[in-house]
Coordinates of C-alpha atoms (C1' of nucleotides) in Angstrom, one line a residue:
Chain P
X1 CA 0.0 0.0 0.0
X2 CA 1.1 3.6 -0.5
X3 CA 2.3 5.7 1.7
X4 CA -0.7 7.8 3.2
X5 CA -0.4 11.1 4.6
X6 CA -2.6 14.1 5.5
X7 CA -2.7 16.8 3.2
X8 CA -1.8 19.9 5.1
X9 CA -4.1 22.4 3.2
X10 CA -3.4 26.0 3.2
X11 CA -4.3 28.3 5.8
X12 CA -6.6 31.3 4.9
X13 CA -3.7 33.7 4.7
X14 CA -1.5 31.1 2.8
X15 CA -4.5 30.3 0.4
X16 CA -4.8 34.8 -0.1
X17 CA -1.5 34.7 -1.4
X18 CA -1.6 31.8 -3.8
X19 CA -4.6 33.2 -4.9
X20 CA -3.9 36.9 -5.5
X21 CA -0.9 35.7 -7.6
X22 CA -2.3 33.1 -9.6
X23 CA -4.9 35.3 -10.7
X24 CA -2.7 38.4 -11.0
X25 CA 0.5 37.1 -12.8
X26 CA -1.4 36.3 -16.3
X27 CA -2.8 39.7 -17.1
X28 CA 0.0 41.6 -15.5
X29 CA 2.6 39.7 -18.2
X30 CA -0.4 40.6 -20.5
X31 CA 0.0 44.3 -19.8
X32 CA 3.6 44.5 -20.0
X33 CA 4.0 42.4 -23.1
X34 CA 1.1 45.0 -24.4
X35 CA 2.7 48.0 -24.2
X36 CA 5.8 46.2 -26.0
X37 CA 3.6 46.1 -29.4
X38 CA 4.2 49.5 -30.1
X39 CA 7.5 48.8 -31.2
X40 CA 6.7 46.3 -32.4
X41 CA 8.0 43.7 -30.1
X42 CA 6.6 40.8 -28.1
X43 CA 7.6 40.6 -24.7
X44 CA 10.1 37.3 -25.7
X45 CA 11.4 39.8 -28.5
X46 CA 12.5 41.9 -26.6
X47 CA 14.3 39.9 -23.6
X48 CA 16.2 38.6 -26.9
X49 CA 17.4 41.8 -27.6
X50 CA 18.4 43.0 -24.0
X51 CA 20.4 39.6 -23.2
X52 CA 22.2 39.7 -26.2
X53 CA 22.8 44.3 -25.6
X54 CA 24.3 43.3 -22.3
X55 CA 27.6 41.0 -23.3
X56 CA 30.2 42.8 -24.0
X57 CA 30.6 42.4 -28.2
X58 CA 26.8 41.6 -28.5
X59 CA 26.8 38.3 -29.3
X60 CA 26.0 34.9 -27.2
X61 CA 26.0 31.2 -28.2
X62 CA 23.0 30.1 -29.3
X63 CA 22.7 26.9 -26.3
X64 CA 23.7 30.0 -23.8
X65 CA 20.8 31.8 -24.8
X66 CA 18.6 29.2 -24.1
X67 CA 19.6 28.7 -20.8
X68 CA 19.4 31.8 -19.8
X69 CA 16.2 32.6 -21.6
X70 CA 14.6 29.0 -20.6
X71 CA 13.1 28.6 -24.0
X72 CA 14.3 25.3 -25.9
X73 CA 16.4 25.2 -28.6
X74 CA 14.0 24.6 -31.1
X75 CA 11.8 27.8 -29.0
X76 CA 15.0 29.9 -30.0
X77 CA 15.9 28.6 -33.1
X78 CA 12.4 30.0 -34.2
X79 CA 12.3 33.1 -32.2
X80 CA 15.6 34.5 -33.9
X81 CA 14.3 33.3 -37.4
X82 CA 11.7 36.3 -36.8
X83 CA 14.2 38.6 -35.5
X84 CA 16.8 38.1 -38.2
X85 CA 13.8 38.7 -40.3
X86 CA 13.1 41.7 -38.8
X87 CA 17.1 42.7 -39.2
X88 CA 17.6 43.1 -35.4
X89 CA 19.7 39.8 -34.8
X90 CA 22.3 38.2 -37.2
X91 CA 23.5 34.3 -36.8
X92 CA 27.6 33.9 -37.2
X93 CA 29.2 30.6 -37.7
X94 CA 31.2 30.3 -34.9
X95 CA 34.8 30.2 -36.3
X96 CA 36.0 28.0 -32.5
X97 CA 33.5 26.1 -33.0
X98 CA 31.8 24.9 -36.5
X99 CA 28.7 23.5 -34.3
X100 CA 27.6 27.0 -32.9
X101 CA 25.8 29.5 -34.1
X102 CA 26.6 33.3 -32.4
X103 CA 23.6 35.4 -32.5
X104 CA 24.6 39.0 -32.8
X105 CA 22.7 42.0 -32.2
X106 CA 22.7 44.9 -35.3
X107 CA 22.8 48.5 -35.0
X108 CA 18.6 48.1 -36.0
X109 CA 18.2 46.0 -33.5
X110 CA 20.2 48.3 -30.6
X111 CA 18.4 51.5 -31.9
X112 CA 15.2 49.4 -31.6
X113 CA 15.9 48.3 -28.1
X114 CA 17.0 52.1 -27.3
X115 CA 13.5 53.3 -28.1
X116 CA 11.4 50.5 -26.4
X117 CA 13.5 50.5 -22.9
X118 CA 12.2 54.1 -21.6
X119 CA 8.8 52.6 -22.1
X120 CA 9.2 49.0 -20.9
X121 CA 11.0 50.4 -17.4
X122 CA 7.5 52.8 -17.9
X123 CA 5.4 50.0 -18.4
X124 CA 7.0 47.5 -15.6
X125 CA 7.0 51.0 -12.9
X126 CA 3.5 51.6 -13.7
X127 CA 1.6 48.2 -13.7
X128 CA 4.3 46.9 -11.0
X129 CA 7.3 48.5 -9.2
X130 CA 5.0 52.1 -8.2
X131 CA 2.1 50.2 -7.3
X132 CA 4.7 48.5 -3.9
X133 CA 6.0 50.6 -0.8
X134 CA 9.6 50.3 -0.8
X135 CA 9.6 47.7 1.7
X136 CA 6.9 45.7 -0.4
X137 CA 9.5 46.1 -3.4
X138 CA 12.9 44.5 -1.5
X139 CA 10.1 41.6 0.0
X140 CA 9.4 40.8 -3.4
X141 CA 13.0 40.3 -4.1
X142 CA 13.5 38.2 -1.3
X143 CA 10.8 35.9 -2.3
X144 CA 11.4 35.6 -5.5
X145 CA 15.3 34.8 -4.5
X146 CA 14.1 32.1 -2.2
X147 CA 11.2 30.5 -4.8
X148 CA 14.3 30.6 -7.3
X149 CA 16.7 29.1 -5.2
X150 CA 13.8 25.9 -4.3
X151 CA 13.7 25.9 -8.7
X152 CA 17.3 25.4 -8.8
X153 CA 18.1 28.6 -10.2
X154 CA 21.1 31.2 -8.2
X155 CA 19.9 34.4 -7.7
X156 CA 21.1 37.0 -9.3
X157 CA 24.3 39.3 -7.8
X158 CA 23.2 42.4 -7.3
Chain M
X1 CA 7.3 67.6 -30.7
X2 CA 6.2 65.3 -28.3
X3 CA 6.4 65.5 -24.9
X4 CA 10.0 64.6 -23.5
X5 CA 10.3 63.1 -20.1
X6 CA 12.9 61.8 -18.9
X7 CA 13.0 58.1 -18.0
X8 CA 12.8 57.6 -14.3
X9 CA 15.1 53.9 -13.9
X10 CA 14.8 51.7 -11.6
X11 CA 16.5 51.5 -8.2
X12 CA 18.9 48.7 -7.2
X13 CA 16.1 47.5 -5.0
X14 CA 13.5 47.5 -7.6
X15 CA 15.5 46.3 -10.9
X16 CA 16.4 43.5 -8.6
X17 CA 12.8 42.8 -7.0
X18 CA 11.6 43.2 -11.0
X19 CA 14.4 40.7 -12.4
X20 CA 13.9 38.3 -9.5
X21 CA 10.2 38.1 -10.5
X22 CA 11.1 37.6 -14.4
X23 CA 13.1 35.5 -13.7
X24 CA 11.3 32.9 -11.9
X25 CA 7.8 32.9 -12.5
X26 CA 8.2 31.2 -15.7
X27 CA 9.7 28.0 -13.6
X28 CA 7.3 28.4 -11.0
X29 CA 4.5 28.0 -13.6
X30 CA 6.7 24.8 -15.3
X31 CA 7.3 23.6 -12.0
X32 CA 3.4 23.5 -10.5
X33 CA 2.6 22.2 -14.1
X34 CA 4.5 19.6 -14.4
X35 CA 3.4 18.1 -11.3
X36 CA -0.1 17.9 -12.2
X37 CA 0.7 15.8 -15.3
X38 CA 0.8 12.6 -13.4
X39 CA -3.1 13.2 -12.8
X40 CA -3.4 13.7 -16.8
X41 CA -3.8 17.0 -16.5
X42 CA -2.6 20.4 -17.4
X43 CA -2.8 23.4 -15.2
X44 CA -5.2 25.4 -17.6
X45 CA -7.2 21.9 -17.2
X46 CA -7.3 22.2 -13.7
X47 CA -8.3 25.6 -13.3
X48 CA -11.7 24.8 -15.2
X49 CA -12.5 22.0 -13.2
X50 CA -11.7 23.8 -9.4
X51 CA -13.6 26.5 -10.9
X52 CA -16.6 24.6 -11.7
X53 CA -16.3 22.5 -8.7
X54 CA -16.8 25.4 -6.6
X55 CA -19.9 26.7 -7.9
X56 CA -23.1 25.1 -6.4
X57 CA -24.8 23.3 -8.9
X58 CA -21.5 22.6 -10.6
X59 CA -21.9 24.2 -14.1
X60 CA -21.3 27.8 -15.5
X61 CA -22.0 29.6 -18.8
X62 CA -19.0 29.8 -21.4
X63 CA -18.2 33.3 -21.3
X64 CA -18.5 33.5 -17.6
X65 CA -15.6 30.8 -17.2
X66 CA -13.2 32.9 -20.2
X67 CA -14.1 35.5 -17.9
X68 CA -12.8 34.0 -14.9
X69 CA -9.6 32.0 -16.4
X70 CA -8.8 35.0 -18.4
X71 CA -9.3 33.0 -21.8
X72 CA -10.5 34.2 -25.1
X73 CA -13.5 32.8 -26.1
X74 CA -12.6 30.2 -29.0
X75 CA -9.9 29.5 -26.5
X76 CA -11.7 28.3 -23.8
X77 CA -13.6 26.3 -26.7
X78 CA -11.0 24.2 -27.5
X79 CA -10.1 23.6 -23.8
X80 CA -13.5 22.4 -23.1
X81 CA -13.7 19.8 -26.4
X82 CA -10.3 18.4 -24.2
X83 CA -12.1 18.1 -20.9
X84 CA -15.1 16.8 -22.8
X85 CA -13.3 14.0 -24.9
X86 CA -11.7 13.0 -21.5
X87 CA -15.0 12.5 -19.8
X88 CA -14.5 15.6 -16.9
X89 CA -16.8 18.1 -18.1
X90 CA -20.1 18.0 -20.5
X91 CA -21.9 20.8 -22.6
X92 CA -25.3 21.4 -21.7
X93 CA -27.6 24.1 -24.0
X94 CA -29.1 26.5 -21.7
X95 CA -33.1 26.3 -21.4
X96 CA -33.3 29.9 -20.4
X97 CA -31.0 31.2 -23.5
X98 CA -30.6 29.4 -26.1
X99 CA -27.0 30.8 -27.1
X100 CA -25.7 29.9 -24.3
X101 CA -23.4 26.5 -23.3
X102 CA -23.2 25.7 -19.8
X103 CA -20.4 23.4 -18.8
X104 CA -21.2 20.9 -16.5
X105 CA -18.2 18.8 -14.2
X106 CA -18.9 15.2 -14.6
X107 CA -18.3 12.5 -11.6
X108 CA -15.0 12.0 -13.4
X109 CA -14.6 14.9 -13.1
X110 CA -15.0 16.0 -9.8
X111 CA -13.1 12.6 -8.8
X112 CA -10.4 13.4 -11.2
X113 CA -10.0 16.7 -9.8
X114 CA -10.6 15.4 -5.9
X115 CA -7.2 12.9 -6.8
X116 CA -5.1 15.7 -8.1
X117 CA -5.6 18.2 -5.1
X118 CA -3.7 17.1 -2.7
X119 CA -0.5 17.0 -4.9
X120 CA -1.2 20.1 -5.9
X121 CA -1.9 21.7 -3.0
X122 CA 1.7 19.9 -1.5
X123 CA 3.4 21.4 -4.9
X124 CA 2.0 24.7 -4.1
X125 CA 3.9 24.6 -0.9
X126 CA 6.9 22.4 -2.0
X127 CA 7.9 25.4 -4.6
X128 CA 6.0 28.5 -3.3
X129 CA 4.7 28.7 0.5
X130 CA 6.7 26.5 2.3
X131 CA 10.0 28.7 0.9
X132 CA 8.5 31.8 2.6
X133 CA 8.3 33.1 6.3
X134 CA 4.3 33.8 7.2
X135 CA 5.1 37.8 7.2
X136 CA 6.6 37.0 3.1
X137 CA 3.0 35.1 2.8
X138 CA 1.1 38.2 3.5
X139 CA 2.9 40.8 2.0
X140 CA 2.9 38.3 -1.1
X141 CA -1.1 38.6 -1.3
X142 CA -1.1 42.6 -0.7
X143 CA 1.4 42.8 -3.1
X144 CA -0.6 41.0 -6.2
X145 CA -3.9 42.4 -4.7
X146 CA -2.6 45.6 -5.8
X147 CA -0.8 44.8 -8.6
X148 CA -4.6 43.4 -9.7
X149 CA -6.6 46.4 -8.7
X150 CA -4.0 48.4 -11.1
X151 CA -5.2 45.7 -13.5
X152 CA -8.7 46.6 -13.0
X153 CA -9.1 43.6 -10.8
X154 CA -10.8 43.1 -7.4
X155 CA -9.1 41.5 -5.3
X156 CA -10.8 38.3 -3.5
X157 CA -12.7 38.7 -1.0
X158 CA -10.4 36.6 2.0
Chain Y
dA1 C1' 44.4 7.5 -36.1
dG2 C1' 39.6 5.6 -35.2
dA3 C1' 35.4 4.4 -32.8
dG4 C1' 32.3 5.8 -29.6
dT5 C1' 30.1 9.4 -26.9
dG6 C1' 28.6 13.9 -26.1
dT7 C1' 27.1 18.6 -27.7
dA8 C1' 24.9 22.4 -30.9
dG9 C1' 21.5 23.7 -33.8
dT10 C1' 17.6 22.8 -37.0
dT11 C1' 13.3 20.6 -38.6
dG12 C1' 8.7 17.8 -38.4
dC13 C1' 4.9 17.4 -35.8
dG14 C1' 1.5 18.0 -32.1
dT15 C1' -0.6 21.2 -28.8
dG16 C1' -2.4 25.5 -27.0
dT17 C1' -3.8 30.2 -27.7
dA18 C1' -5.5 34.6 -29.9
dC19 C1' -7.8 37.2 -33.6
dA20 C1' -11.3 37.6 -37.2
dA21 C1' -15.3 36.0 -39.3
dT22 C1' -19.7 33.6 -38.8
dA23 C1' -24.2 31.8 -37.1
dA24 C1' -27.8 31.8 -33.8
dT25 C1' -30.2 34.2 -30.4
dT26 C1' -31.6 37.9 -27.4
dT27 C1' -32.3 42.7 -26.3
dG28 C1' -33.5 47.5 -27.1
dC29 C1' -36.1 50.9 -29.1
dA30 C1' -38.9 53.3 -32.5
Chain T
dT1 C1' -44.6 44.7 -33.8
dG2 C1' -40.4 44.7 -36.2
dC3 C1' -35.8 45.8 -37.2
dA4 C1' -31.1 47.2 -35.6
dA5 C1' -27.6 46.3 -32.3
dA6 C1' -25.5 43.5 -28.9
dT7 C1' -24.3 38.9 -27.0
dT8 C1' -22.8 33.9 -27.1
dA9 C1' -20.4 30.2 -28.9
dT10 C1' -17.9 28.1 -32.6
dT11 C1' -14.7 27.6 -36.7
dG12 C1' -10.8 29.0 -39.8
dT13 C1' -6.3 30.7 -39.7
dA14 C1' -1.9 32.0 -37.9
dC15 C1' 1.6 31.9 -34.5
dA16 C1' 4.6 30.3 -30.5
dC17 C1' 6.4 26.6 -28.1
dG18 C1' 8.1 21.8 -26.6
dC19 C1' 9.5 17.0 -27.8
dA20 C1' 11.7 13.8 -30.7
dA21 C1' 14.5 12.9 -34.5
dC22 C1' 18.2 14.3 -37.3
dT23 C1' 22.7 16.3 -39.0
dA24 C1' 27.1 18.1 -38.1
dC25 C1' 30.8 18.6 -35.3
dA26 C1' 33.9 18.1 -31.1
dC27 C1' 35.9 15.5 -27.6
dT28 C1' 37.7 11.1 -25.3
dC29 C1' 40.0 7.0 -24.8
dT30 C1' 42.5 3.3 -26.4

DNA sequence: AGAGTGTAGTTGCGTGTACAATAATTTGCA
DNA sequence: TGCAAATTATTGTACACGCAACTACACTCT
């Protein structure tokens, strides 16, 4: 026979907060990846775009994208078809190594990132960040840390 | 010319609170998901049927439900025809209006769905609750009730 | 050097979702 | 009453993603 053990069910302030999120976290990526459409990026676009802006000669290994991104390779393989449609990103045979593909960012793509960020940071302060007290704001950090951490993942360094 | 404002960034505090969230909700989500699979079910699956289970004669109209799960219409269709084919849920024309469906939860159903909450309820604490000190819990549901009512959302009555 | 194993990226296919168009029905108002 | 407008659900179409299979290449170990 299996193991059998009690459920221990959530208590009314646990079951608030499971609740509030699950119901919040959908429309809120909603609204942010909304106000992305203007430039004409999706929300996946443009986390592309600012990974890839952040190394130092703007380019990153395809598999290292991935990771980072947690989209499988076939998910990115397909997402920088569009944007090397939409001349933002450029694939470069690796010259180390003849398996890799190095997506780079173009100038396009950096101006395009350049106009979209003032809004974004707008977009994520005003459905998100201005809506917390600033203890509610380093809370969510912590939480977030800790829920990481349980996933596996090391928080970031700052 | 159009108005120029300067972009107010984010803190220290809140980029990291904002990246910590972006982060990992995308796990999370994977995470609480793939645990329900074992009970043949996806989380968009089980949201239908706790929602239906909880109303008291165990059905609700169509667009009330996309309401609710924050689906469109035709894609709250195609959920259904899943649950239907698999036994959980049935369509029944409404009497009062005839353009409406009501979706019924079948005994499966409600079995299916009594089965798979107490796993889900233990991965809601494995990789969310049991990570977080009570005082995290409640400032976790503030926070997302006021991220909703930003949304337009009210936040549940608990 | 050569065989076997591991890694990187792409493609075929199935699934899940949104948008637009459509059909059926109800509601509102002259 | 009767007709226009709104509401409800479904279907066609397109897109994004994951899994599995595949190709190409690098690495390891003898």
């Amino acid at each position: 026979m299996a193991w059998m053990t009690t459920t221990r069910w959530l208590t009314p302030d646990e079951m608030h907060a499971w609740r509030a999120f699950a119901q919040v976290n959908g429309p809120l990526l909603a609204a942010l990846e909304s106000d992305l459409t203007d430039h004409g990026l999706s929300l996946g676009d443009y986390e592309v775009l600012v990974l890839l802006s952040e190394t130092t000669d703007h380019q990153m290994r395809m598999c290292d994208m991935s990771q980072h991104l947690g989209l499988s390779p076939s998910g990115l393989t397909r997402r920088l078809d569009g944007l090397v449609k939409a001349g933002y990103v450029e694939r470069l045979p690796s010259t180390a190594d003849r398996r890799v593909m190095l997506a780079t960012i173009t100038r396009i793509g950096l101006d395009t990132m350049a106009r979209a960020v003032p809004d974004h940071v707008a977009s994520v302060r005003l459905h998100l960040i201005d809506r917390l007290t600033p203890q509610q704001i380093e809370v969510l950090g912590t939480i977030f840390d800790n829920v990481g951490i349980g996933l596996g993942r090391t928080p970031a360094i700052p």
